[in-house]
Amino acid sequence: MARVIYGIWDGTVHDNRGKALFEIPDAPGFEGFDTFNQGNSIRAFVGDRGFFVFEPGVNLLDALWQYMERAARESCGKCTPCRVGTGIIRDSLAALLRDGVGSGGLGTLVQLAEQVRSTSLCGLGRTCTVALCGALEHFQDMLVEGARTASGQQHGMSYVTAPCIEACPARVNVPRYIDYIRDGMPSHSLGVILQKYPMAATCGRVCVRFCEQACRRGLVDEPVGIKILKRYVADHESHLAQGWFSPDIVRDRKPGNLKVAVVGAGPAGISCAYHLLLNGYPVDVFEARNEAGGMAACGIPSYRLPKDVLRTETDIVERLGGRFFYGQRLGHDVSLDGLREQGYKAVFLALGCPEGRLLGIEGEDTSLEGYQPGIDFLLRVHDHVESQADASLSGVVVVVGGGNVAMDCVRSALRLGAREVHLVYRRTRDAMPADHEEIEAAEKEGVVFHYLTNPVRIITRQMVDSAGVTRDRVVGVEVVDMREGEPDARGRRGVVAVSGSGRVIPCDTLIPAIGQQMDSTALSPEDGVDVDARGRVVSDQTTLATTRPGVFAGGDCALGPSTLIQAMATGLKGARSIDDYLRYGRVRFFPRSRMRRIIRDFKPLSQQWVDTPVRHLYRIHAQELDPAYRRQLFDEVECPISAEDAYHEAGRCLRCYRVYSVITEAAIPQCDD
């Protein structure tokens, strides 16, 4: 753990100068600050709310110059204090390092740093001089000492990010693509997104918006509509984007013997194949079904994600020179040993979680008439929309669960003709993991919600079908009320059954949608790939390497059921690891990833709000089809926004960029990240 010699953070001054290092207690909250990379200690850290010096001999003046040099480089230039002021401060610090502190002292610098901090319009300008202001107020002697003893630039690096970027699993530069929309350059905006994944229009429709949850604009009025802006640029530039992709854009083609197999054509597999192809590798994608897209294709209904939109984006893999092999199920039609024998030098497992979980209650039997696991039901919905296969429903439908799959089931059941649809969930509405927009949409469409309610028994009756065969059929589900208990160690309240509260909800169809799991037959012990007790592929969190050399895993099969954006992020990470494995025989150190972990663990991106005057300007909400009309068909519910609305929404971004930098003992290994 690091020891703070001196520094200031959030206005609190830390000064242990004059003490021996062993006399300084470990600073709480600095776990992981000992080294940046192996054998390379972190000597100082500079951020948006102050700085810390951990080792003697650090030149504070040089550390602040490096920080301000990056801040000046990142200034957007739209307000004078930040555009001009950061450049003057950078040059002034450079002059002090070169010429020392003259008769003018540091007084002018004090005034300039405070002016930039107090009058800039965006988060970058209002935070980039905070550390310098603190140093000028409390540690001027260390700045003077730094000017006197300057002997060259110290080792280190800087990193620019924002709360929305850090919240996004794929680390998309959200403020940058919003800037391009505001500047009238939607093609540039789409290019920012495509650096991270190929499924921009898909993500712009079904992303769960971790970025919006972190948006600082939400502390003023409402978060910026980041998702609808993503959809806007993806739809607006769709024809242009289709022309961008061909094998001709790949510059560094790898030898044909370095071919890679991707098993699974869901979001993780598509993303991995995309990045490997852009890096010049020959890639073949093996998919169990007869189409690409995984659960995005067959599990997300068309009213949320039109399939032609998805197909346009998965086809990018073929346009880049990749190949799809459909009807190839791992463990049945293809094996890891077989892929190795075919000459594939690396494999990325993106198997997904295509199997539903059972309720585990009395009377449950998957062969019951009227019992349809959630995943199987959504596959039937998909086949109905795509090929008009019969999937009609009648009577009353009960869906059990609280996630997005459950929301898709209840809303689809209405569209298939159910007279009533009920959603049973064992916790409260606020505790539901489903996207709250999906919950609200289901409520508007007429779904009846039963919160703090848990199924305990399936009620059946013997009936004779049209062929004269006697079958057991679902006629209801017995449920009990639940009440919340005390919060556990994670702060989540448990629930317990209320004695004597049992009742029956009559129904014709019961759809459990309480979770998903990987196909248990996909891997065997002979494959050499470990699977944990929860049925997930065991893989290294940093490299995604499995227990079998050359085999990597990402997406739901490694994470457990997750979101589309999380799956695509692991596809990018897997492609980078495979590239390193094939080129160097190891996965290299990524300094930007290390900076992200420092920020995450130290949590300097807290909910603290930088007091910037902001005029209230409420967000644009995309228009939707009328609930009474849309519940009858599978047409897309959400309508696109106009260019004017996109410009308005982009103008709400506060551009909350932050700069962080470290000073290290030795040079940091550099590689693209």
XYZ file of C-alpha atoms in Angstrom:
673
model
C 0.000 0.000 0.000
C 1.279 3.501 -0.823
C 2.429 6.099 1.724
C 1.604 9.737 1.026
C 4.545 12.067 1.610
C 2.566 15.139 0.644
C -0.356 16.204 -1.498
C -3.877 17.576 -1.531
C -7.163 15.918 -2.509
C -10.669 17.362 -2.254
C -9.191 20.301 -0.346
C -7.626 18.091 2.341
C -3.892 18.688 2.716
C -1.576 15.751 3.472
C 1.925 16.707 4.606
C 4.302 14.095 6.002
C 7.505 15.773 4.839
C 10.285 15.502 7.362
C 9.267 11.961 8.340
C 11.086 8.828 7.299
C 9.041 6.633 4.990
C 8.711 3.918 7.615
C 7.192 6.509 9.974
C 4.389 7.346 7.535
C 1.386 5.056 7.952
C -0.114 3.305 4.957
C -2.746 5.517 3.378
C -6.202 3.877 3.388
C -7.822 3.599 0.000
C -4.559 3.270 -1.916
C -4.535 -0.475 -2.459
C -2.779 -1.245 -5.718
C -0.855 2.030 -5.845
C 2.497 0.406 -5.064
C 3.451 -0.404 -8.651
C 2.182 0.547 -12.080
C 3.617 -2.473 -13.836
C 5.912 -5.181 -12.509
C 8.889 -3.649 -10.736
C 7.861 -0.090 -11.620
C 6.642 1.908 -8.608
C 4.108 4.717 -8.774
C 5.907 7.807 -7.478
C 3.108 10.377 -7.871
C -0.476 10.647 -9.035
C -2.198 13.763 -10.398
C -5.925 13.930 -10.991
C -8.981 16.122 -11.293
C -9.264 16.830 -7.570
C -5.630 17.088 -6.474
C -2.388 15.144 -6.353
C -0.308 12.807 -4.187
C 3.439 12.286 -3.986
C 4.489 8.855 -2.726
C 8.290 8.903 -3.039
C 11.019 11.430 -2.241
C 12.770 13.035 -5.181
C 9.631 13.552 -7.297
C 9.767 16.810 -9.240
C 6.296 18.208 -8.592
C 6.737 20.994 -11.141
C 7.516 18.509 -13.913
C 4.608 16.268 -12.856
C 2.203 19.200 -13.109
C 3.701 20.289 -16.454
C 3.123 16.793 -17.876
C -0.445 16.918 -16.613
C -1.161 20.363 -18.056
C 0.504 19.468 -21.357
C -2.074 16.709 -21.831
C -4.916 18.969 -20.672
C -3.950 21.656 -23.199
C -3.784 19.015 -25.926
C -7.291 17.781 -25.084
C -8.954 21.201 -24.910
C -11.802 21.358 -27.435
C -11.140 25.041 -28.082
C -14.739 26.175 -27.660
C -14.185 28.481 -24.695
C -11.338 30.936 -24.294
C -10.345 30.196 -20.660
C -9.624 26.542 -21.395
C -8.352 26.947 -24.969
C -5.947 29.798 -24.222
C -5.421 29.406 -20.494
C -4.264 25.778 -20.494
C -1.735 26.564 -23.223
C -0.334 29.548 -21.324
C -0.095 27.521 -18.107
C 1.640 24.655 -19.913
C 4.180 27.043 -21.475
C 4.710 28.870 -18.192
C 5.457 25.626 -16.367
C 7.855 24.644 -19.155
C 9.612 28.002 -18.814
C 9.951 27.500 -15.054
C 11.504 24.093 -15.623
C 13.883 25.602 -18.158
C 14.757 28.953 -16.566
C 13.833 28.603 -12.903
C 11.579 30.865 -10.825
C 12.340 34.494 -11.624
C 11.542 37.723 -9.831
C 7.906 37.485 -10.910
C 7.570 34.366 -8.845
C 4.413 32.313 -9.183
C 1.814 35.014 -8.598
C 0.686 35.302 -12.215
C 0.353 31.531 -12.439
C -1.870 31.505 -9.346
C -4.304 33.979 -10.907
C -4.352 32.236 -14.279
C -4.915 28.752 -12.830
C -7.813 30.017 -10.716
C -9.354 31.831 -13.695
C -9.264 28.698 -15.846
C -10.793 26.652 -13.024
C -13.608 29.066 -12.288
C -14.615 30.260 -15.785
C -14.195 27.306 -18.159
C -17.381 25.847 -19.573
C -16.670 22.110 -19.542
C -15.464 19.552 -17.028
C -11.964 19.391 -18.482
C -11.295 23.096 -17.998
C -12.903 23.269 -14.581
C -10.846 20.402 -13.165
C -7.490 20.461 -14.956
C -5.971 23.204 -12.755
C -7.304 21.939 -9.414
C -4.053 20.079 -8.632
C -1.968 23.085 -9.693
C -4.057 25.470 -7.567
C -3.537 23.188 -4.569
C 0.201 23.018 -5.160
C 0.461 26.801 -5.562
C -1.445 27.385 -2.323
C 0.192 24.785 -0.096
C 3.424 23.548 -1.679
C 5.039 26.488 -3.502
C 8.383 25.532 -1.986
C 8.235 22.174 -3.805
C 7.530 23.954 -7.097
C 10.490 26.274 -6.542
C 12.619 23.243 -5.676
C 11.429 21.531 -8.834
C 12.464 24.512 -10.947
C 15.898 24.550 -9.310
C 16.612 20.819 -9.694
C 14.917 20.073 -13.050
C 16.958 17.513 -14.985
C 14.684 16.149 -17.695
C 11.208 14.759 -17.962
C 10.241 12.085 -15.456
C 8.780 8.761 -16.562
C 5.019 8.448 -16.575
C 1.854 8.694 -18.640
C -1.443 10.536 -18.764
C -4.939 9.259 -19.406
C -8.060 11.164 -20.420
C -11.483 9.798 -19.628
C -14.960 10.708 -18.412
C -17.523 9.096 -16.093
C -19.547 7.813 -19.056
C -16.450 6.296 -20.674
C -15.466 4.443 -17.520
C -19.019 3.148 -17.069
C -19.118 1.726 -20.606
C -17.751 -1.843 -20.707
C -16.305 -1.165 -24.185
C -14.856 2.222 -23.092
C -16.402 4.063 -26.035
C -15.346 7.719 -26.089
C -18.880 9.005 -25.597
C -18.164 12.771 -25.366
C -16.147 12.582 -28.578
C -18.892 10.994 -30.643
C -21.377 13.463 -29.170
C -19.021 16.329 -30.089
C -19.037 15.177 -33.706
C -22.849 15.180 -33.773
C -22.855 18.711 -32.418
C -20.305 19.671 -35.074
C -22.491 18.246 -37.849
C -20.203 15.291 -38.631
C -22.244 12.116 -37.950
C -19.891 9.955 -40.036
C -17.008 10.895 -37.735
C -19.238 10.128 -34.769
C -19.983 6.643 -36.110
C -16.268 6.113 -36.685
C -15.617 6.634 -32.962
C -18.108 3.878 -32.115
C -16.820 1.481 -34.786
C -13.371 1.633 -33.223
C -14.826 -0.456 -30.399
C -17.454 -2.709 -32.007
C -19.326 -3.206 -35.290
C -22.895 -3.368 -33.957
C -23.587 0.351 -33.479
C -27.214 0.383 -34.672
C -27.965 -2.738 -32.641
C -26.425 -1.280 -29.503
C -28.225 2.006 -30.157
C -31.490 0.101 -29.771
C -30.935 -2.417 -26.973
C -28.021 -1.127 -24.883
C -28.792 -0.962 -21.160
C -27.026 2.433 -20.918
C -24.410 2.070 -18.198
C -23.043 5.337 -19.591
C -26.280 7.215 -18.936
C -26.363 5.955 -15.366
C -22.972 7.624 -14.858
C -23.821 10.809 -16.797
C -23.192 13.910 -14.655
C -25.949 15.733 -16.493
C -28.325 13.590 -14.457
C -27.340 15.616 -11.388
C -28.722 18.720 -13.087
C -31.873 17.483 -14.824
C -31.707 14.269 -16.899
C -28.822 12.224 -18.325
C -27.853 12.858 -21.934
C -29.679 10.469 -24.303
C -26.475 8.690 -25.264
C -28.227 5.604 -26.607
C -30.593 7.453 -28.905
C -27.676 9.509 -30.232
C -25.832 6.292 -31.014
C -28.833 4.986 -32.896
C -29.162 8.301 -34.725
C -25.635 8.260 -36.158
C -25.755 4.533 -36.938
C -29.041 4.870 -38.845
C -28.109 8.174 -40.462
C -24.814 6.810 -41.788
C -25.877 3.205 -42.438
C -25.416 3.336 -46.210
C -22.037 5.023 -45.889
C -20.888 2.557 -43.232
C -21.747 -0.425 -45.421
C -19.307 0.844 -48.019
C -16.500 1.258 -45.523
C -15.931 -2.433 -44.940
C -14.053 -4.654 -47.374
C -10.857 -6.722 -47.248
C -9.087 -3.762 -48.866
C -9.126 -1.732 -45.632
C -6.962 -4.333 -43.850
C -3.371 -3.113 -44.038
C -1.377 -5.752 -42.202
C -2.451 -9.129 -43.557
C -1.217 -12.056 -41.507
C -0.054 -15.341 -43.063
C -2.794 -17.815 -43.927
C -1.504 -20.318 -41.392
C -2.359 -17.957 -38.507
C -6.078 -18.589 -38.811
C -8.418 -18.197 -35.847
C -11.682 -19.983 -35.074
C -14.480 -18.122 -33.315
C -17.098 -20.468 -31.878
C -20.392 -18.644 -31.573
C -21.751 -15.797 -33.700
C -23.357 -13.780 -30.935
C -22.249 -10.255 -29.985
C -19.013 -11.447 -28.332
C -18.051 -13.663 -31.268
C -18.956 -11.054 -33.890
C -16.936 -8.392 -32.050
C -13.924 -10.688 -31.674
C -14.022 -11.715 -35.354
C -14.391 -8.064 -36.400
C -11.280 -6.919 -34.565
C -9.226 -9.944 -35.601
C -10.153 -9.362 -39.246
C -9.204 -5.687 -38.981
C -5.853 -6.873 -37.622
C -5.366 -9.033 -40.705
C -6.085 -12.524 -39.349
C -8.030 -15.131 -41.345
C -11.148 -15.825 -39.248
C -13.814 -18.521 -39.458
C -16.922 -18.310 -37.287
C -18.711 -21.523 -36.263
C -22.344 -21.086 -35.245
C -24.801 -23.694 -33.961
C -27.858 -21.989 -35.430
C -28.488 -21.061 -39.051
C -27.905 -17.335 -38.622
C -25.542 -14.930 -36.902
C -26.388 -12.707 -33.947
C -26.817 -15.146 -31.071
C -29.437 -14.087 -28.540
C -29.557 -10.652 -30.186
C -31.016 -12.404 -33.240
C -33.304 -14.979 -31.692
C -33.855 -13.669 -28.153
C -34.554 -9.968 -28.649
C -37.937 -9.431 -30.323
C -38.218 -7.405 -33.514
C -40.214 -4.633 -31.845
C -36.963 -3.765 -30.059
C -34.425 -4.845 -32.672
C -35.441 -5.282 -36.328
C -33.565 -8.254 -37.723
C -32.528 -6.507 -40.944
C -30.650 -3.976 -38.798
C -28.828 -6.776 -36.984
C -28.044 -8.706 -40.178
C -26.512 -5.625 -41.795
C -24.051 -5.403 -38.911
C -23.206 -9.096 -38.542
C -22.592 -9.177 -42.323
C -19.619 -6.868 -41.715
C -17.641 -9.993 -40.784
C -18.140 -11.413 -44.284
C -17.477 -8.065 -45.935
C -14.094 -8.023 -44.181
C -13.286 -11.510 -45.509
C -14.440 -13.706 -42.626
C -16.450 -16.879 -43.145
C -19.488 -18.264 -41.318
C -20.107 -21.988 -40.889
C -23.660 -22.544 -39.673
C -25.135 -25.642 -38.043
C -21.837 -26.265 -36.239
C -22.521 -26.947 -32.560
C -19.517 -27.352 -30.298
C -19.413 -30.793 -28.720
C -21.533 -32.281 -31.504
C -20.519 -31.072 -34.975
C -17.177 -29.527 -34.099
C -14.620 -30.018 -31.307
C -11.632 -28.142 -29.979
C -9.319 -30.979 -30.955
C -10.859 -31.008 -34.410
C -10.299 -27.269 -34.812
C -6.686 -27.695 -33.802
C -6.273 -30.475 -36.352
C -7.743 -28.176 -39.016
C -4.910 -25.759 -38.384
C -6.534 -23.097 -36.246
C -3.841 -21.540 -34.081
C -6.246 -19.940 -31.598
C -9.896 -20.324 -30.639
C -12.298 -17.835 -29.092
C -15.262 -19.416 -27.301
C -18.369 -17.249 -27.485
C -20.915 -19.952 -26.737
C -23.480 -17.803 -24.995
C -26.058 -19.124 -22.533
C -28.757 -20.625 -24.750
C -30.449 -22.795 -22.124
C -33.004 -21.610 -19.584
C -33.040 -22.462 -15.885
C -35.837 -24.340 -14.166
C -37.936 -22.857 -11.388
C -37.257 -25.846 -9.151
C -40.763 -25.931 -7.713
C -43.330 -28.649 -7.108
C -45.038 -29.996 -10.210
C -42.486 -28.625 -12.677
C -42.066 -30.794 -15.776
C -40.727 -29.443 -19.068
C -43.042 -31.831 -20.982
C -46.193 -30.227 -19.602
C -48.562 -28.719 -22.138
C -48.485 -24.965 -21.616
C -45.001 -24.927 -20.052
C -42.496 -22.979 -22.185
C -39.029 -21.980 -20.901
C -38.347 -18.324 -21.651
C -35.501 -18.912 -24.116
C -37.474 -21.537 -26.013
C -40.466 -19.204 -26.130
C -38.403 -16.350 -27.581
C -36.989 -18.716 -30.211
C -40.570 -19.529 -31.227
C -41.340 -15.816 -31.372
C -38.321 -15.286 -33.596
C -39.336 -18.082 -35.960
C -42.872 -16.702 -36.047
C -41.699 -13.224 -37.089
C -39.078 -14.447 -39.535
C -40.897 -17.365 -41.189
C -44.519 -17.096 -40.017
C -44.204 -20.291 -37.949
C -47.180 -20.711 -35.644
C -46.593 -19.394 -32.141
C -50.029 -18.102 -31.258
C -51.209 -17.892 -27.665
C -54.609 -17.586 -26.058
C -55.997 -17.181 -22.587
C -53.846 -16.147 -19.663
C -50.026 -16.226 -19.670
C -47.858 -16.043 -16.544
C -44.176 -15.175 -16.880
C -41.842 -15.637 -13.904
C -38.741 -13.446 -13.678
C -37.512 -9.868 -13.477
C -34.838 -9.456 -16.145
C -34.899 -8.255 -19.725
C -35.692 -11.773 -20.976
C -38.826 -11.754 -18.815
C -39.775 -8.329 -20.232
C -39.318 -9.629 -23.774
C -41.507 -12.626 -22.934
C -44.415 -10.666 -21.488
C -44.434 -8.099 -24.286
C -44.168 -10.811 -26.953
C -46.962 -12.848 -25.348
C -49.309 -9.898 -25.747
C -48.408 -9.630 -29.418
C -49.107 -13.331 -29.951
C -52.715 -13.023 -28.813
C -52.731 -13.666 -25.060
C -55.846 -12.265 -23.382
C -53.968 -11.414 -20.191
C -50.282 -11.454 -19.340
C -49.016 -11.515 -15.757
C -45.445 -11.003 -14.560
C -44.511 -12.650 -11.249
C -41.362 -11.383 -9.510
C -40.156 -12.254 -6.042
C -38.694 -8.837 -5.188
C -39.809 -5.199 -5.520
C -40.034 -3.165 -8.692
C -36.929 -1.178 -7.753
C -34.963 -4.411 -7.355
C -35.818 -5.699 -10.835
C -32.684 -6.149 -12.967
C -34.600 -5.393 -16.167
C -34.084 -2.098 -17.944
C -36.577 0.303 -16.384
C -37.606 1.559 -19.803
C -38.630 -2.002 -20.652
C -40.625 -2.271 -17.425
C -42.449 0.973 -18.190
C -43.137 -0.157 -21.766
C -44.640 -3.433 -20.518
C -46.816 -1.562 -18.013
C -48.104 0.756 -20.746
C -48.950 -2.248 -22.924
C -51.115 -3.773 -20.217
C -48.949 -6.390 -18.483
C -50.110 -7.068 -14.905
C -47.184 -7.043 -12.461
C -47.116 -9.069 -9.238
C -44.198 -7.841 -7.113
C -42.998 -9.593 -3.955
C -44.647 -12.740 -5.265
C -43.016 -16.145 -5.686
C -44.264 -19.332 -7.400
C -44.251 -22.487 -5.253
C -46.260 -25.037 -7.262
C -47.453 -25.632 -10.798
C -51.083 -26.771 -10.965
C -51.963 -29.212 -13.744
C -54.977 -31.077 -15.041
C -55.286 -34.046 -17.340
C -56.855 -33.117 -20.661
C -57.481 -34.917 -23.913
C -56.023 -33.214 -26.992
C -57.535 -33.171 -30.484
C -55.809 -36.475 -31.323
C -57.410 -38.204 -28.356
C -54.158 -38.290 -26.334
C -54.373 -37.563 -22.623
C -51.804 -34.991 -21.503
C -51.035 -33.085 -18.322
C -51.608 -29.388 -18.928
C -50.775 -26.263 -16.943
C -53.910 -24.640 -15.544
C -52.435 -22.386 -12.899
C -49.530 -21.527 -10.638
C -49.674 -21.304 -6.868
C -47.820 -18.285 -5.482
C -47.034 -16.833 -2.074
C -46.437 -13.267 -0.974
C -42.923 -12.292 0.009
C -41.664 -9.640 2.377
C -38.283 -7.957 2.469
C -35.824 -8.839 5.181
C -32.730 -7.065 6.418
C -30.001 -6.027 3.928
C -27.155 -8.481 3.468
C -23.421 -7.634 3.330
C -23.874 -6.286 -0.214
C -26.768 -4.094 0.858
C -29.394 -6.168 -0.955
C -32.491 -7.127 0.982
C -33.411 -10.757 1.172
C -37.006 -11.881 0.851
C -38.940 -14.413 2.896
C -42.322 -16.005 2.305
C -45.331 -14.693 4.215
C -46.997 -17.566 6.024
C -50.558 -18.336 4.920
C -50.447 -16.050 1.878
C -50.745 -18.745 -0.799
C -53.104 -18.196 -3.703
C -53.509 -19.425 -7.267
C -53.143 -17.459 -10.474
C -55.061 -19.427 -13.126
C -53.208 -19.566 -16.447
C -53.009 -21.411 -19.738
C -49.297 -20.880 -20.315
C -46.429 -20.633 -17.827
C -43.101 -19.163 -18.982
C -40.169 -19.305 -16.534
C -37.583 -16.638 -17.385
C -35.370 -16.651 -14.312
C -31.961 -17.149 -15.857
C -29.839 -18.769 -18.532
C -26.904 -21.139 -18.672
C -24.382 -22.484 -21.124
C -25.074 -25.664 -23.093
C -23.720 -28.319 -20.720
C -22.810 -30.639 -23.605
C -20.577 -28.121 -25.403
C -17.433 -28.950 -23.433
C -16.173 -32.197 -21.945
C -13.308 -32.828 -19.497
C -11.220 -34.081 -22.433
C -11.303 -30.592 -23.967
C -9.042 -29.262 -21.218
C -11.224 -26.185 -20.617
C -12.359 -25.846 -17.008
C -15.969 -24.947 -16.206
C -16.899 -23.601 -12.764
C -19.695 -24.731 -10.455
C -22.101 -22.253 -12.074
C -21.490 -23.670 -15.522
C -19.283 -20.830 -16.796
C -16.038 -21.245 -18.697
C -13.132 -20.420 -16.398
C -11.014 -17.671 -17.960
C -8.526 -15.065 -16.813
C -10.306 -11.753 -16.211
C -7.534 -9.746 -17.862
C -6.541 -11.938 -20.813
C -9.665 -14.149 -21.195
C -7.325 -17.139 -21.530
C -8.866 -20.463 -20.509
C -7.080 -23.432 -18.969
C -6.281 -24.754 -22.447
C -3.418 -22.934 -24.231
C -4.553 -20.967 -27.236
C -8.223 -21.056 -26.236
C -9.892 -17.874 -24.987
C -13.480 -17.270 -23.860
C -15.809 -14.287 -23.606
C -19.425 -13.247 -23.578
C -22.118 -15.006 -21.581
C -20.351 -18.381 -21.462
C -17.605 -16.755 -19.360
C -19.491 -13.884 -17.689
C -22.788 -15.621 -17.121
C -25.905 -13.978 -18.584
C -24.898 -10.397 -19.316
C -25.649 -7.515 -21.649
C -24.892 -7.017 -25.314
C -22.360 -4.262 -24.606
C -20.558 -6.381 -21.997
C -20.345 -9.259 -24.459
C -18.979 -7.052 -27.233
C -16.387 -5.622 -24.848
C -15.057 -9.119 -24.146
C -14.910 -9.731 -27.904
C -12.562 -6.776 -28.284
C -10.485 -7.896 -25.304
C -10.327 -11.465 -26.646
C -9.157 -10.255 -30.067
C -6.350 -8.257 -28.473
C -5.259 -11.204 -26.360
C -5.313 -13.563 -29.346
C -3.291 -11.059 -31.381
C -0.671 -10.904 -28.614
C -0.691 -14.689 -28.189
C -0.054 -15.290 -31.899
C 2.524 -12.524 -32.295
C 4.432 -12.699 -29.010
C 3.374 -15.921 -27.320
C 2.046 -13.885 -24.377
C -0.379 -11.092 -23.588
C 1.332 -7.739 -23.321
C 0.899 -5.112 -20.627
C -1.666 -2.442 -21.528
C -0.924 0.803 -19.664
C -4.329 2.357 -20.372
C -6.006 -0.707 -18.890
C -3.842 -0.300 -15.806
C -4.895 3.347 -15.489
C -8.525 2.268 -15.683
C -8.012 -0.170 -12.825
C -6.348 2.543 -10.744
C -9.276 4.871 -11.366
C -11.785 2.121 -10.623
C -10.110 0.949 -7.426
C -9.228 4.392 -6.076
C -12.573 5.783 -7.279
C -11.493 9.343 -8.082
C -14.461 9.389 -10.469
C -16.862 9.674 -7.553
C -20.295 11.235 -7.629
C -18.818 14.548 -6.546
C -20.192 17.276 -8.782
C -18.021 20.071 -10.139
C -20.141 23.179 -9.688
C -20.667 24.366 -13.262
C -23.518 26.776 -14.042
C -25.853 24.811 -16.303
C -29.166 25.912 -17.758
C -31.865 23.287 -17.304
C -32.471 21.662 -20.660
C -34.475 18.454 -20.580
C -33.613 15.578 -22.844
C -35.211 14.547 -26.085
C -37.313 11.402 -25.730
C -37.823 9.319 -28.851
C -41.429 8.983 -29.911
C -43.000 5.533 -29.651
C -45.915 3.776 -31.296
C -49.129 4.003 -29.315
C -49.270 1.129 -26.751
C -52.767 0.059 -27.795
C -51.606 -0.247 -31.397
C -48.114 -1.649 -30.960
C -49.175 -4.546 -28.731
C -50.793 -6.071 -31.781
C -47.680 -6.288 -33.972
C -43.915 -6.745 -33.918
C -42.989 -3.490 -35.689
C -40.253 -1.447 -34.030
C -41.750 0.533 -31.143
C -39.227 3.355 -30.835
C -39.092 5.887 -33.664
C -35.870 7.570 -34.847
C -35.129 11.139 -33.810
C -34.573 13.977 -36.263
C -31.293 15.725 -37.020
C -32.585 18.755 -35.104
C -33.381 16.641 -32.060
C -29.959 14.974 -32.257
C -28.249 18.360 -32.344
C -30.301 19.529 -29.357
C -29.505 16.402 -27.362
C -25.800 16.519 -28.211
C -25.746 20.101 -26.935
C -26.709 18.882 -23.462
C -23.401 17.035 -22.990
C -21.267 18.704 -20.330
C -18.083 17.171 -21.762
C -16.999 15.877 -18.362
C -13.506 14.869 -19.421
C -10.939 14.324 -16.682
C -7.155 14.004 -16.943
C -5.194 11.585 -14.757
C -1.458 11.027 -14.799
C 1.177 9.041 -12.963
C 4.883 9.523 -12.435
C 6.737 6.214 -12.315
C 10.206 5.033 -11.443
C 10.959 3.611 -14.900
C 9.559 3.976 -18.382
C 6.126 2.403 -18.917
C 5.912 -0.227 -21.671
C 3.828 1.289 -24.431
C 1.412 -0.497 -26.739
C -1.791 0.441 -28.507
C -4.915 -0.003 -26.401
